[in-house]
Amino acid sequence: MTNDSLKRLREWFKKNAVSLPWRPANLDALRDPYAVWISETMLQQTQVSTVRDYFIRWMKRFPNIESLAKADEAEVFKYWQGLGYYSRARNILKTAKNICQRKTDPETHSAGSVQAPSGMTENAKSKMIACKMPETRKELEALPGIGAYTAGAILSLAYHKREAILDGNLVRIFSRLYELDFLPTESTSTAEIYWGYAREIADSPKAYMHNEALMELGRTVCKTKSPLCESCPLNRKCRAFADKRIAEFPPTKKRTEKSWHGTVLVIESADEKILAVRGGQKFLDAQLSLPHFESQRGATIGIPAQAENYINTDDEESIKHCGTFRHSITVHKIECDILNIKLKVNAKRASTAPKYATEWIEKAKAFETFANSFSLKALKKVFLDSLTPLHSAQDDKGNGSRE
Ligand code: SF4
């Protein structure tokens, strides 16, 4: 997301942030991590309007971790009654007891990563240290009931750390902004794509505000049904909005695997450069990749008409079919023919009016320039004999990247 979009998001949030019992009036203030933890846990699968009163009652009875750790399960359940999913309440109690029982190091007065301020009495120090929420993702996620989302919320909203969160609201927004036709729950690689976008917006001193603003935007504007796109601060950059395809995102169900057959072009100029394209292709949008398009199996005789989208096909000197490769990107099972087209002209004279954004890269640097295994696989097939051993280790890095 661009800095401009993030600025508009922050401005929108400052104007539209709803008053909530767990949200201070000053949106830039550090927060009580205990209150963040309790509110975020209550909000899982429960409406904000329902949680509001439960949270107020809870905080009156259990204002801090210490008071909660001393409670018994029956009483905790009483204060949870009506929110459902009682395992959440059970885990909250377990975690409170766990935090308060952590051993304090007598030398450093620290428990885990928590440090006591100087000037406190020994008694106060041990109480404060022993009952403080941890400040690292690793420690938080080791506690019962605290997963990646809650840990990210505590770290960013309470401690203002640059930590990402990903809940249903952010998934819906990312899916629409970038037209992601898959869900993070489908595979490790699809989850990584969503978390990649979440980390991008959290890579800022204002991560706490970006995270909370997106959750609020998802709840009040980018709603599941009838989103209010005209008043959305991100509408200028939203692909689904621009393409009038909002109803298609996010996909409603886990998608089954899709087969895709295509052709990838390795186009070489007379001065030893290779044509790369950025965007407008079926896969690897916004990444530098080799030109590719959908085609029938075996439709590789002669120069394909689609090559005219990148070069002047009259400049062709030779064309060679270099085999096929298989690859997976998100839910797509890809099979591609590879065509190596050599041109009789230098790069400067080729591709005079390409349909897509193209650039010529040095052939000798091709393996270090492309950062996706889709393109690297095709290059390897073409140049295996003439350019060995060029970066063979880069081959097939799997599907963890944003491909
Ligand atoms: Fe959601 Fe519409 Fe905003 Fe896109 S423009 S993020 S679909 S509210």
mmCIF file of C-alpha atoms and ligand atoms in Angstrom:
data_model
loop_
_atom_site.group_PDB
_atom_site.id
_atom_site.type_symbol
_atom_site.label_atom_id
_atom_site.label_comp_id
_atom_site.label_asym_id
_atom_site.label_seq_id
_atom_site.Cartn_x
_atom_site.Cartn_y
_atom_site.Cartn_z
ATOM 1 C CA MET A 1 0.000 0.000 0.000
ATOM 2 C CA THR A 2 1.409 3.418 -0.863
ATOM 3 C CA ASN A 3 2.301 6.049 1.753
ATOM 4 C CA ASP A 4 -0.441 8.205 0.315
ATOM 5 C CA SER A 5 -3.043 5.464 0.844
ATOM 6 C CA LEU A 6 -1.843 4.894 4.404
ATOM 7 C CA LYS A 7 -2.062 8.613 5.116
ATOM 8 C CA ARG A 8 -5.637 8.724 3.826
ATOM 9 C CA LEU A 9 -6.434 5.661 5.941
ATOM 10 C CA ARG A 10 -5.085 7.335 9.102
ATOM 11 C CA GLU A 11 -6.964 10.547 8.385
ATOM 12 C CA TRP A 12 -10.164 8.624 7.783
ATOM 13 C CA PHE A 13 -9.693 6.722 11.058
ATOM 14 C CA LYS A 14 -9.044 9.865 13.102
ATOM 15 C CA LYS A 15 -12.314 11.339 11.815
ATOM 16 C CA ASN A 16 -14.404 8.184 12.027
ATOM 17 C CA ALA A 17 -13.085 6.115 14.940
ATOM 18 C CA VAL A 18 -16.054 4.964 16.981
ATOM 19 C CA SER A 19 -15.827 5.446 20.748
ATOM 20 C CA LEU A 20 -15.309 2.079 22.427
ATOM 21 C CA PRO A 21 -14.656 1.195 26.071
ATOM 22 C CA TRP A 22 -11.290 -0.392 25.207
ATOM 23 C CA ARG A 23 -10.208 2.454 22.902
ATOM 24 C CA PRO A 24 -8.679 5.615 24.461
ATOM 25 C CA ALA A 25 -9.785 9.010 23.136
ATOM 26 C CA ASN A 26 -6.186 9.675 22.147
ATOM 27 C CA LEU A 27 -5.665 7.177 19.341
ATOM 28 C CA ASP A 28 -1.884 7.583 19.577
ATOM 29 C CA ALA A 29 -1.732 6.565 23.255
ATOM 30 C CA LEU A 30 -0.066 3.349 24.369
ATOM 31 C CA ARG A 31 -2.682 0.988 25.765
ATOM 32 C CA ASP A 32 -3.064 -1.460 28.607
ATOM 33 C CA PRO A 33 -2.020 -4.798 27.029
ATOM 34 C CA TYR A 34 -4.363 -6.640 29.372
ATOM 35 C CA ALA A 35 -7.364 -4.637 28.108
ATOM 36 C CA VAL A 36 -6.286 -5.214 24.496
ATOM 37 C CA TRP A 37 -5.985 -8.933 25.123
ATOM 38 C CA ILE A 38 -9.396 -9.223 26.806
ATOM 39 C CA SER A 39 -11.226 -7.092 24.233
ATOM 40 C CA GLU A 40 -9.640 -8.809 21.239
ATOM 41 C CA THR A 41 -10.410 -12.249 22.669
ATOM 42 C CA MET A 42 -14.024 -11.267 23.344
ATOM 43 C CA LEU A 43 -14.326 -9.852 19.820
ATOM 44 C CA GLN A 44 -13.442 -13.139 18.182
ATOM 45 C CA GLN A 45 -16.669 -14.338 16.551
ATOM 46 C CA THR A 46 -18.693 -11.745 18.497
ATOM 47 C CA GLN A 47 -20.130 -8.372 17.441
ATOM 48 C CA VAL A 48 -18.670 -5.158 18.852
ATOM 49 C CA SER A 49 -22.139 -4.111 20.092
ATOM 50 C CA THR A 50 -22.380 -7.301 22.167
ATOM 51 C CA VAL A 51 -18.858 -7.145 23.529
ATOM 52 C CA ARG A 52 -19.141 -3.555 24.764
ATOM 53 C CA ASP A 53 -21.132 -4.317 27.959
ATOM 54 C CA TYR A 54 -19.352 -7.585 28.636
ATOM 55 C CA PHE A 55 -16.003 -5.817 28.514
ATOM 56 C CA ILE A 56 -17.101 -3.078 30.958
ATOM 57 C CA ARG A 57 -18.448 -5.625 33.462
ATOM 58 C CA TRP A 58 -15.335 -7.779 33.117
ATOM 59 C CA MET A 59 -12.906 -4.920 33.673
ATOM 60 C CA LYS A 60 -14.795 -3.810 36.790
ATOM 61 C CA ARG A 61 -14.475 -7.250 38.300
ATOM 62 C CA PHE A 62 -11.030 -8.186 36.884
ATOM 63 C CA PRO A 63 -9.217 -4.875 36.311
ATOM 64 C CA ASN A 64 -5.812 -6.497 35.793
ATOM 65 C CA ILE A 65 -4.109 -9.831 35.208
ATOM 66 C CA GLU A 66 -3.404 -10.326 38.894
ATOM 67 C CA SER A 67 -7.066 -10.076 39.908
ATOM 68 C CA LEU A 68 -8.005 -12.453 37.106
ATOM 69 C CA ALA A 69 -5.323 -14.984 38.019
ATOM 70 C CA LYS A 70 -6.780 -15.267 41.528
ATOM 71 C CA ALA A 71 -10.310 -16.021 40.274
ATOM 72 C CA ASP A 72 -11.775 -19.501 39.934
ATOM 73 C CA GLU A 73 -13.166 -20.896 36.715
ATOM 74 C CA ALA A 74 -16.795 -20.773 37.841
ATOM 75 C CA GLU A 75 -16.618 -17.031 38.431
ATOM 76 C CA VAL A 76 -14.798 -16.367 35.168
ATOM 77 C CA PHE A 77 -17.484 -18.328 33.326
ATOM 78 C CA LYS A 78 -20.144 -16.215 35.037
ATOM 79 C CA TYR A 79 -18.658 -13.069 33.553
ATOM 80 C CA TRP A 80 -18.318 -14.751 30.176
ATOM 81 C CA GLN A 81 -21.792 -16.225 30.133
ATOM 82 C CA GLY A 82 -23.572 -15.356 26.873
ATOM 83 C CA LEU A 83 -20.420 -14.788 24.796
ATOM 84 C CA GLY A 84 -20.194 -18.464 23.901
ATOM 85 C CA TYR A 85 -17.057 -20.393 22.985
ATOM 86 C CA TYR A 86 -16.186 -21.013 26.632
ATOM 87 C CA SER A 87 -12.799 -22.378 25.706
ATOM 88 C CA ARG A 88 -11.808 -18.737 25.210
ATOM 89 C CA ALA A 89 -12.666 -17.924 28.858
ATOM 90 C CA ARG A 90 -10.899 -21.044 30.081
ATOM 91 C CA ASN A 91 -7.777 -20.109 28.126
ATOM 92 C CA ILE A 92 -7.856 -16.530 29.384
ATOM 93 C CA LEU A 93 -7.825 -17.793 32.968
ATOM 94 C CA LYS A 94 -5.059 -20.303 32.251
ATOM 95 C CA THR A 95 -2.960 -17.621 30.598
ATOM 96 C CA ALA A 96 -3.481 -15.143 33.462
ATOM 97 C CA LYS A 97 -2.349 -17.772 35.979
ATOM 98 C CA ASN A 98 0.536 -18.734 33.737
ATOM 99 C CA ILE A 99 1.738 -15.129 33.423
ATOM 100 C CA CYS A 100 1.501 -14.463 37.170
ATOM 101 C CA GLN A 101 3.282 -17.680 38.053
ATOM 102 C CA ARG A 102 6.292 -17.053 35.850
ATOM 103 C CA LYS A 103 9.516 -17.135 37.800
ATOM 104 C CA THR A 104 11.128 -13.774 38.382
ATOM 105 C CA ASP A 105 14.875 -13.536 37.982
ATOM 106 C CA PRO A 106 16.098 -12.085 41.329
ATOM 107 C CA GLU A 107 19.136 -10.487 39.693
ATOM 108 C CA THR A 108 17.506 -8.681 36.815
ATOM 109 C CA HIS A 109 13.952 -8.578 38.192
ATOM 110 C CA SER A 110 12.810 -9.735 34.824
ATOM 111 C CA ALA A 111 10.373 -12.401 33.733
ATOM 112 C CA GLY A 112 10.803 -13.249 30.104
ATOM 113 C CA SER A 113 11.376 -9.978 28.302
ATOM 114 C CA VAL A 114 9.671 -7.823 30.957
ATOM 115 C CA GLN A 115 11.846 -5.356 32.880
ATOM 116 C CA ALA A 116 10.844 -3.547 36.073
ATOM 117 C CA PRO A 117 11.366 0.206 36.224
ATOM 118 C CA SER A 118 13.966 1.341 38.754
ATOM 119 C CA GLY A 119 12.777 2.940 42.012
ATOM 120 C CA MET A 120 10.023 0.401 42.748
ATOM 121 C CA THR A 121 9.834 -1.507 46.038
ATOM 122 C CA GLU A 122 10.886 -5.151 45.804
ATOM 123 C CA ASN A 123 7.344 -6.273 46.533
ATOM 124 C CA ALA A 124 5.851 -4.019 43.864
ATOM 125 C CA LYS A 125 8.537 -5.056 41.417
ATOM 126 C CA SER A 126 7.849 -8.755 41.749
ATOM 127 C CA LYS A 127 4.083 -8.216 41.471
ATOM 128 C CA MET A 128 4.371 -5.983 38.441
ATOM 129 C CA ILE A 129 6.932 -8.156 36.697
ATOM 130 C CA ALA A 130 5.277 -11.434 37.407
ATOM 131 C CA CYS A 131 1.882 -10.267 36.120
ATOM 132 C CA LYS A 132 2.858 -8.314 33.048
ATOM 133 C CA MET A 133 1.948 -9.400 29.554
ATOM 134 C CA PRO A 134 5.009 -10.513 27.604
ATOM 135 C CA GLU A 135 6.299 -8.192 24.908
ATOM 136 C CA THR A 136 7.413 -10.626 22.244
ATOM 137 C CA ARG A 137 5.399 -12.592 19.698
ATOM 138 C CA LYS A 138 7.181 -15.796 20.629
ATOM 139 C CA GLU A 139 6.282 -15.546 24.310
ATOM 140 C CA LEU A 140 2.717 -14.452 23.624
ATOM 141 C CA GLU A 141 1.979 -17.194 21.113
ATOM 142 C CA ALA A 142 3.235 -19.768 23.620
ATOM 143 C CA LEU A 143 0.351 -18.842 25.960
ATOM 144 C CA PRO A 144 -3.013 -20.687 25.856
ATOM 145 C CA GLY A 145 -5.549 -19.072 23.527
ATOM 146 C CA ILE A 146 -3.164 -16.466 22.087
ATOM 147 C CA GLY A 147 -2.555 -16.983 18.383
ATOM 148 C CA ALA A 148 -0.875 -14.926 15.670
ATOM 149 C CA TYR A 149 -3.753 -12.444 15.459
ATOM 150 C CA THR A 150 -4.122 -11.716 19.199
ATOM 151 C CA ALA A 151 -0.354 -11.545 19.680
ATOM 152 C CA GLY A 152 -0.098 -9.018 16.825
ATOM 153 C CA ALA A 153 -2.956 -6.960 18.295
ATOM 154 C CA ILE A 154 -1.356 -6.831 21.760
ATOM 155 C CA LEU A 155 2.079 -5.972 20.403
ATOM 156 C CA SER A 156 0.935 -3.299 17.980
ATOM 157 C CA LEU A 157 -2.025 -1.694 19.801
ATOM 158 C CA ALA A 158 -0.592 -1.821 23.333
ATOM 159 C CA TYR A 159 3.166 -1.652 22.859
ATOM 160 C CA HIS A 160 3.228 0.121 19.451
ATOM 161 C CA LYS A 161 5.516 -2.482 17.942
ATOM 162 C CA ARG A 162 5.691 -2.978 14.177
ATOM 163 C CA GLU A 163 3.708 -6.184 14.273
ATOM 164 C CA ALA A 164 1.174 -7.372 11.736
ATOM 165 C CA ILE A 165 -2.314 -8.648 12.380
ATOM 166 C CA LEU A 166 -4.673 -10.497 10.083
ATOM 167 C CA ASP A 167 -8.317 -10.956 10.939
ATOM 168 C CA GLY A 168 -11.421 -11.464 8.798
ATOM 169 C CA ASN A 169 -11.719 -7.710 8.172
ATOM 170 C CA LEU A 170 -8.194 -7.409 6.836
ATOM 171 C CA VAL A 171 -8.598 -10.538 4.721
ATOM 172 C CA ARG A 172 -11.717 -9.068 3.093
ATOM 173 C CA ILE A 173 -9.990 -5.733 2.433
ATOM 174 C CA PHE A 174 -6.784 -7.263 1.027
ATOM 175 C CA SER A 175 -8.758 -9.666 -1.144
ATOM 176 C CA ARG A 176 -10.674 -6.736 -2.693
ATOM 177 C CA LEU A 177 -7.769 -4.292 -2.885
ATOM 178 C CA TYR A 178 -5.544 -6.753 -4.737
ATOM 179 C CA GLU A 179 -8.202 -9.038 -6.293
ATOM 180 C CA LEU A 180 -6.926 -12.094 -4.428
ATOM 181 C CA ASP A 181 -9.180 -14.928 -5.564
ATOM 182 C CA PHE A 182 -8.080 -17.293 -2.794
ATOM 183 C CA LEU A 183 -8.217 -17.363 0.986
ATOM 184 C CA PRO A 184 -5.335 -17.455 3.472
ATOM 185 C CA THR A 185 -6.757 -20.672 4.882
ATOM 186 C CA GLU A 186 -6.143 -22.579 1.628
ATOM 187 C CA SER A 187 -2.435 -23.244 2.001
ATOM 188 C CA THR A 188 0.776 -22.028 3.554
ATOM 189 C CA SER A 189 1.571 -20.041 0.421
ATOM 190 C CA THR A 190 -1.825 -18.293 0.289
ATOM 191 C CA ALA A 191 -1.539 -17.444 4.011
ATOM 192 C CA GLU A 192 1.922 -16.030 3.380
ATOM 193 C CA ILE A 193 0.580 -13.753 0.643
ATOM 194 C CA TYR A 194 -2.015 -12.238 2.990
ATOM 195 C CA TRP A 195 0.469 -11.961 5.858
ATOM 196 C CA GLY A 196 2.877 -10.295 3.425
ATOM 197 C CA TYR A 197 0.365 -7.512 2.803
ATOM 198 C CA ALA A 198 -0.346 -7.273 6.544
ATOM 199 C CA ARG A 199 3.374 -6.939 7.302
ATOM 200 C CA GLU A 200 3.712 -4.275 4.631
ATOM 201 C CA ILE A 201 1.206 -1.976 6.343
ATOM 202 C CA ALA A 202 2.708 -2.769 9.767
ATOM 203 C CA ASP A 203 6.205 -1.797 8.659
ATOM 204 C CA SER A 204 5.764 1.698 10.039
ATOM 205 C CA PRO A 205 5.957 3.545 13.385
ATOM 206 C CA LYS A 206 2.181 3.940 12.951
ATOM 207 C CA ALA A 207 1.546 0.193 12.665
ATOM 208 C CA TYR A 208 -0.843 0.358 15.636
ATOM 209 C CA MET A 209 -3.031 2.867 13.804
ATOM 210 C CA HIS A 210 -2.884 1.133 10.421
ATOM 211 C CA ASN A 211 -3.930 -2.158 12.004
ATOM 212 C CA GLU A 212 -6.791 -0.706 13.988
ATOM 213 C CA ALA A 213 -7.934 1.550 11.157
ATOM 214 C CA LEU A 214 -8.155 -1.391 8.768
ATOM 215 C CA MET A 215 -10.161 -3.421 11.275
ATOM 216 C CA GLU A 216 -12.534 -0.478 11.676
ATOM 217 C CA LEU A 217 -12.705 0.062 7.910
ATOM 218 C CA GLY A 218 -13.595 -3.602 7.395
ATOM 219 C CA ARG A 219 -16.290 -3.430 10.074
ATOM 220 C CA THR A 220 -17.937 -0.193 8.990
ATOM 221 C CA VAL A 221 -17.098 0.473 5.303
ATOM 222 C CA CYS A 222 -15.623 -2.533 3.514
ATOM 223 C CA LYS A 223 -18.444 -4.690 4.847
ATOM 224 C CA THR A 224 -19.168 -8.193 3.652
ATOM 225 C CA LYS A 225 -22.397 -7.050 2.017
ATOM 226 C CA SER A 226 -22.911 -3.663 0.363
ATOM 227 C CA PRO A 227 -19.534 -2.055 1.066
ATOM 228 C CA LEU A 228 -19.549 1.745 1.076
ATOM 229 C CA CYS A 229 -16.883 2.155 -1.581
ATOM 230 C CA GLU A 230 -17.701 5.761 -2.445
ATOM 231 C CA SER A 231 -16.638 6.843 1.041
ATOM 232 C CA CYS A 232 -13.698 4.450 1.357
ATOM 233 C CA PRO A 233 -10.274 6.115 1.802
ATOM 234 C CA LEU A 234 -8.671 3.317 -0.216
ATOM 235 C CA ASN A 235 -11.016 3.353 -3.205
ATOM 236 C CA ARG A 236 -8.463 5.005 -5.525
ATOM 237 C CA LYS A 237 -6.217 1.965 -5.209
ATOM 238 C CA CYS A 238 -8.832 -0.774 -4.957
ATOM 239 C CA ARG A 239 -8.705 -3.104 -7.950
ATOM 240 C CA ALA A 240 -12.051 -4.779 -7.288
ATOM 241 C CA PHE A 241 -13.718 -1.363 -7.068
ATOM 242 C CA ALA A 242 -12.072 -0.173 -10.306
ATOM 243 C CA ASP A 243 -13.048 -3.385 -12.101
ATOM 244 C CA LYS A 244 -16.580 -3.455 -10.597
ATOM 245 C CA ARG A 245 -15.881 -6.952 -9.270
ATOM 246 C CA ILE A 246 -16.389 -6.420 -5.534
ATOM 247 C CA ALA A 247 -18.968 -9.196 -5.227
ATOM 248 C CA GLU A 248 -16.322 -11.710 -6.347
ATOM 249 C CA PHE A 249 -13.937 -10.964 -3.477
ATOM 250 C CA PRO A 250 -13.102 -12.576 -1.191
ATOM 251 C CA PRO A 251 -14.089 -15.961 -2.664
ATOM 252 C CA THR A 252 -16.781 -17.543 -0.547
ATOM 253 C CA LYS A 253 -15.364 -21.017 -0.350
ATOM 254 C CA LYS A 254 -12.056 -22.735 -0.430
ATOM 255 C CA ARG A 255 -11.178 -22.988 -4.084
ATOM 256 C CA THR A 256 -10.282 -26.249 -5.632
ATOM 257 C CA GLU A 257 -7.149 -26.509 -7.699
ATOM 258 C CA LYS A 258 -7.326 -25.002 -11.191
ATOM 259 C CA SER A 259 -5.346 -26.198 -14.154
ATOM 260 C CA TRP A 260 -3.853 -23.611 -16.453
ATOM 261 C CA HIS A 261 -1.885 -24.199 -19.619
ATOM 262 C CA GLY A 262 0.134 -21.432 -21.187
ATOM 263 C CA THR A 263 3.200 -20.337 -23.076
ATOM 264 C CA VAL A 264 6.119 -18.423 -21.678
ATOM 265 C CA LEU A 265 8.368 -16.428 -24.004
ATOM 266 C CA VAL A 266 12.108 -16.086 -23.582
ATOM 267 C CA ILE A 267 12.823 -13.334 -26.098
ATOM 268 C CA GLU A 268 16.481 -12.541 -26.818
ATOM 269 C CA SER A 269 17.688 -9.470 -28.658
ATOM 270 C CA ALA A 270 20.722 -9.504 -30.956
ATOM 271 C CA ASP A 271 22.730 -7.677 -28.263
ATOM 272 C CA GLU A 272 22.114 -10.417 -25.669
ATOM 273 C CA LYS A 273 19.266 -8.969 -23.678
ATOM 274 C CA ILE A 274 16.105 -10.683 -22.495
ATOM 275 C CA LEU A 275 12.676 -9.133 -22.508
ATOM 276 C CA ALA A 276 10.984 -8.856 -19.113
ATOM 277 C CA VAL A 277 7.509 -7.584 -18.398
ATOM 278 C CA ARG A 278 6.045 -5.982 -15.283
ATOM 279 C CA GLY A 279 2.332 -6.450 -14.751
ATOM 280 C CA GLY A 280 -0.586 -7.193 -17.023
ATOM 281 C CA GLN A 281 0.169 -10.926 -17.113
ATOM 282 C CA LYS A 282 -1.865 -13.786 -15.736
ATOM 283 C CA PHE A 283 0.564 -14.387 -12.870
ATOM 284 C CA LEU A 284 3.190 -12.413 -10.959
ATOM 285 C CA ASP A 285 1.411 -9.104 -11.228
ATOM 286 C CA ALA A 286 3.722 -6.190 -10.338
ATOM 287 C CA GLN A 287 6.764 -8.480 -10.359
ATOM 288 C CA LEU A 288 9.319 -8.636 -13.097
ATOM 289 C CA SER A 289 8.543 -11.811 -15.030
ATOM 290 C CA LEU A 290 8.853 -13.395 -18.436
ATOM 291 C CA PRO A 291 5.954 -12.693 -20.839
ATOM 292 C CA HIS A 292 3.315 -15.421 -20.635
ATOM 293 C CA PHE A 293 -0.222 -16.054 -21.816
ATOM 294 C CA GLU A 294 -2.818 -18.805 -21.883
ATOM 295 C CA SER A 295 -2.598 -21.246 -24.786
ATOM 296 C CA GLN A 296 -3.686 -24.708 -25.841
ATOM 297 C CA ARG A 297 -1.397 -27.656 -25.301
ATOM 298 C CA GLY A 298 0.855 -28.123 -28.341
ATOM 299 C CA ALA A 299 -0.066 -24.793 -29.957
ATOM 300 C CA THR A 300 3.574 -23.893 -30.397
ATOM 301 C CA ILE A 301 4.265 -24.044 -34.123
ATOM 302 C CA GLY A 302 5.541 -20.715 -35.415
ATOM 303 C CA ILE A 303 5.525 -17.414 -33.617
ATOM 304 C CA PRO A 304 2.306 -16.991 -31.618
ATOM 305 C CA ALA A 305 0.101 -13.981 -32.321
ATOM 306 C CA GLN A 306 0.362 -12.924 -28.659
ATOM 307 C CA ALA A 307 4.089 -12.214 -29.126
ATOM 308 C CA GLU A 308 3.001 -9.032 -30.914
ATOM 309 C CA ASN A 309 1.999 -7.669 -27.508
ATOM 310 C CA TYR A 310 5.700 -7.427 -26.656
ATOM 311 C CA ILE A 311 7.768 -7.164 -29.860
ATOM 312 C CA ASN A 312 7.521 -6.514 -33.549
ATOM 313 C CA THR A 313 7.290 -10.099 -34.779
ATOM 314 C CA ASP A 314 8.895 -9.144 -38.114
ATOM 315 C CA ASP A 315 12.160 -8.892 -36.128
ATOM 316 C CA GLU A 316 12.173 -12.631 -35.431
ATOM 317 C CA GLU A 317 15.283 -14.457 -36.528
ATOM 318 C CA SER A 318 14.570 -17.889 -35.054
ATOM 319 C CA ILE A 319 12.126 -19.620 -32.747
ATOM 320 C CA LYS A 320 12.667 -22.774 -30.754
ATOM 321 C CA HIS A 321 10.433 -24.828 -28.495
ATOM 322 C CA CYS A 322 12.453 -25.576 -25.343
ATOM 323 C CA GLY A 323 10.123 -28.004 -23.616
ATOM 324 C CA THR A 324 7.602 -27.509 -20.835
ATOM 325 C CA PHE A 325 7.655 -27.033 -17.089
ATOM 326 C CA ARG A 326 5.160 -27.421 -14.291
ATOM 327 C CA HIS A 327 4.654 -24.954 -11.516
ATOM 328 C CA SER A 328 2.126 -24.046 -8.807
ATOM 329 C CA ILE A 329 0.977 -20.566 -7.886
ATOM 330 C CA THR A 330 -1.690 -20.334 -5.176
ATOM 331 C CA VAL A 331 -4.512 -22.628 -6.412
ATOM 332 C CA HIS A 332 -3.228 -22.761 -9.999
ATOM 333 C CA LYS A 333 -1.529 -25.874 -11.276
ATOM 334 C CA ILE A 334 0.401 -24.554 -14.227
ATOM 335 C CA GLU A 335 1.891 -26.254 -17.231
ATOM 336 C CA CYS A 336 3.811 -24.051 -19.667
ATOM 337 C CA ASP A 337 5.423 -24.452 -23.062
ATOM 338 C CA ILE A 338 8.606 -22.442 -23.378
ATOM 339 C CA LEU A 339 9.420 -20.634 -26.605
ATOM 340 C CA ASN A 340 12.845 -19.112 -27.134
ATOM 341 C CA ILE A 341 12.560 -16.332 -29.730
ATOM 342 C CA LYS A 342 15.774 -14.785 -31.042
ATOM 343 C CA LEU A 343 15.588 -11.384 -32.715
ATOM 344 C CA LYS A 344 17.779 -10.022 -35.447
ATOM 345 C CA VAL A 345 17.730 -6.509 -33.965
ATOM 346 C CA ASN A 346 19.149 -4.968 -30.816
ATOM 347 C CA ALA A 347 16.927 -4.345 -27.793
ATOM 348 C CA LYS A 348 16.666 -0.642 -28.555
ATOM 349 C CA ARG A 349 15.029 -1.331 -31.907
ATOM 350 C CA ALA A 350 12.750 -4.150 -30.785
ATOM 351 C CA SER A 351 9.422 -3.814 -28.942
ATOM 352 C CA THR A 352 8.598 -0.359 -30.241
ATOM 353 C CA ALA A 353 4.993 -0.333 -29.006
ATOM 354 C CA PRO A 354 4.466 -3.141 -26.489
ATOM 355 C CA LYS A 355 1.046 -3.558 -24.916
ATOM 356 C CA TYR A 356 2.585 -4.105 -21.457
ATOM 357 C CA ALA A 357 5.345 -2.417 -19.455
ATOM 358 C CA THR A 358 8.498 -4.106 -20.695
ATOM 359 C CA GLU A 359 12.193 -3.791 -20.025
ATOM 360 C CA TRP A 360 15.296 -5.430 -21.405
ATOM 361 C CA ILE A 361 17.706 -7.049 -18.980
ATOM 362 C CA GLU A 362 21.213 -8.327 -19.540
ATOM 363 C CA LYS A 363 21.133 -12.019 -20.385
ATOM 364 C CA ALA A 364 24.126 -12.655 -18.119
ATOM 365 C CA LYS A 365 22.233 -11.183 -15.170
ATOM 366 C CA ALA A 366 18.916 -12.861 -15.886
ATOM 367 C CA PHE A 367 19.108 -15.405 -13.086
ATOM 368 C CA GLU A 368 19.784 -12.787 -10.461
ATOM 369 C CA THR A 369 17.235 -10.308 -11.813
ATOM 370 C CA PHE A 370 14.103 -12.440 -11.751
ATOM 371 C CA ALA A 371 12.930 -13.156 -8.217
ATOM 372 C CA ASN A 372 10.276 -15.756 -8.979
ATOM 373 C CA SER A 373 10.706 -19.428 -9.653
ATOM 374 C CA PHE A 374 8.173 -19.325 -12.506
ATOM 375 C CA SER A 375 10.562 -17.256 -14.671
ATOM 376 C CA LEU A 376 13.672 -18.983 -13.358
ATOM 377 C CA LYS A 377 12.335 -22.398 -14.338
ATOM 378 C CA ALA A 378 11.780 -21.245 -17.927
ATOM 379 C CA LEU A 379 15.210 -19.595 -18.119
ATOM 380 C CA LYS A 380 16.860 -22.707 -16.808
ATOM 381 C CA LYS A 381 15.248 -24.825 -19.498
ATOM 382 C CA VAL A 382 16.438 -22.471 -22.232
ATOM 383 C CA PHE A 383 19.945 -21.769 -20.974
ATOM 384 C CA LEU A 384 20.808 -24.946 -19.117
ATOM 385 C CA ASP A 385 23.489 -25.840 -21.630
ATOM 386 C CA SER A 386 24.899 -22.457 -22.584
ATOM 387 C CA LEU A 387 24.839 -20.577 -19.288
ATOM 388 C CA THR A 388 25.574 -23.234 -16.683
ATOM 389 C CA PRO A 389 26.009 -23.179 -13.763
ATOM 390 C CA LEU A 390 24.268 -19.828 -13.342
ATOM 391 C CA HIS A 391 22.570 -19.806 -9.960
ATOM 392 C CA SER A 392 21.157 -23.268 -10.098
ATOM 393 C CA ALA A 393 20.446 -22.935 -6.387
ATOM 394 C CA GLN A 394 17.773 -20.370 -7.227
ATOM 395 C CA ASP A 395 15.737 -22.919 -9.069
ATOM 396 C CA ASP A 396 12.328 -23.720 -7.726
ATOM 397 C CA LYS A 397 12.190 -21.879 -4.460
ATOM 398 C CA GLY A 398 8.713 -23.244 -3.890
ATOM 399 C CA ASN A 399 5.536 -21.198 -3.589
ATOM 400 C CA GLY A 400 6.224 -19.183 -0.512
ATOM 401 C CA SER A 401 6.805 -15.956 -2.405
ATOM 402 C CA ARG A 402 4.069 -13.676 -3.678
ATOM 403 C CA GLU A 403 3.650 -15.435 -6.949
HETATM 404 FE FE1 SF4 B 1 -13.537 -2.256 0.213
HETATM 405 FE FE2 SF4 B 1 -14.811 -0.752 -1.585
HETATM 406 FE FE3 SF4 B 1 -12.798 0.245 -0.159
HETATM 407 FE FE4 SF4 B 1 -12.333 -1.542 -2.054
HETATM 408 S S1 SF4 B 1 -13.137 0.526 -2.345
HETATM 409 S S2 SF4 B 1 -11.430 -1.516 -0.004
HETATM 410 S S3 SF4 B 1 -14.132 -2.850 -1.865
HETATM 411 S S4 SF4 B 1 -14.793 -0.435 0.617
#
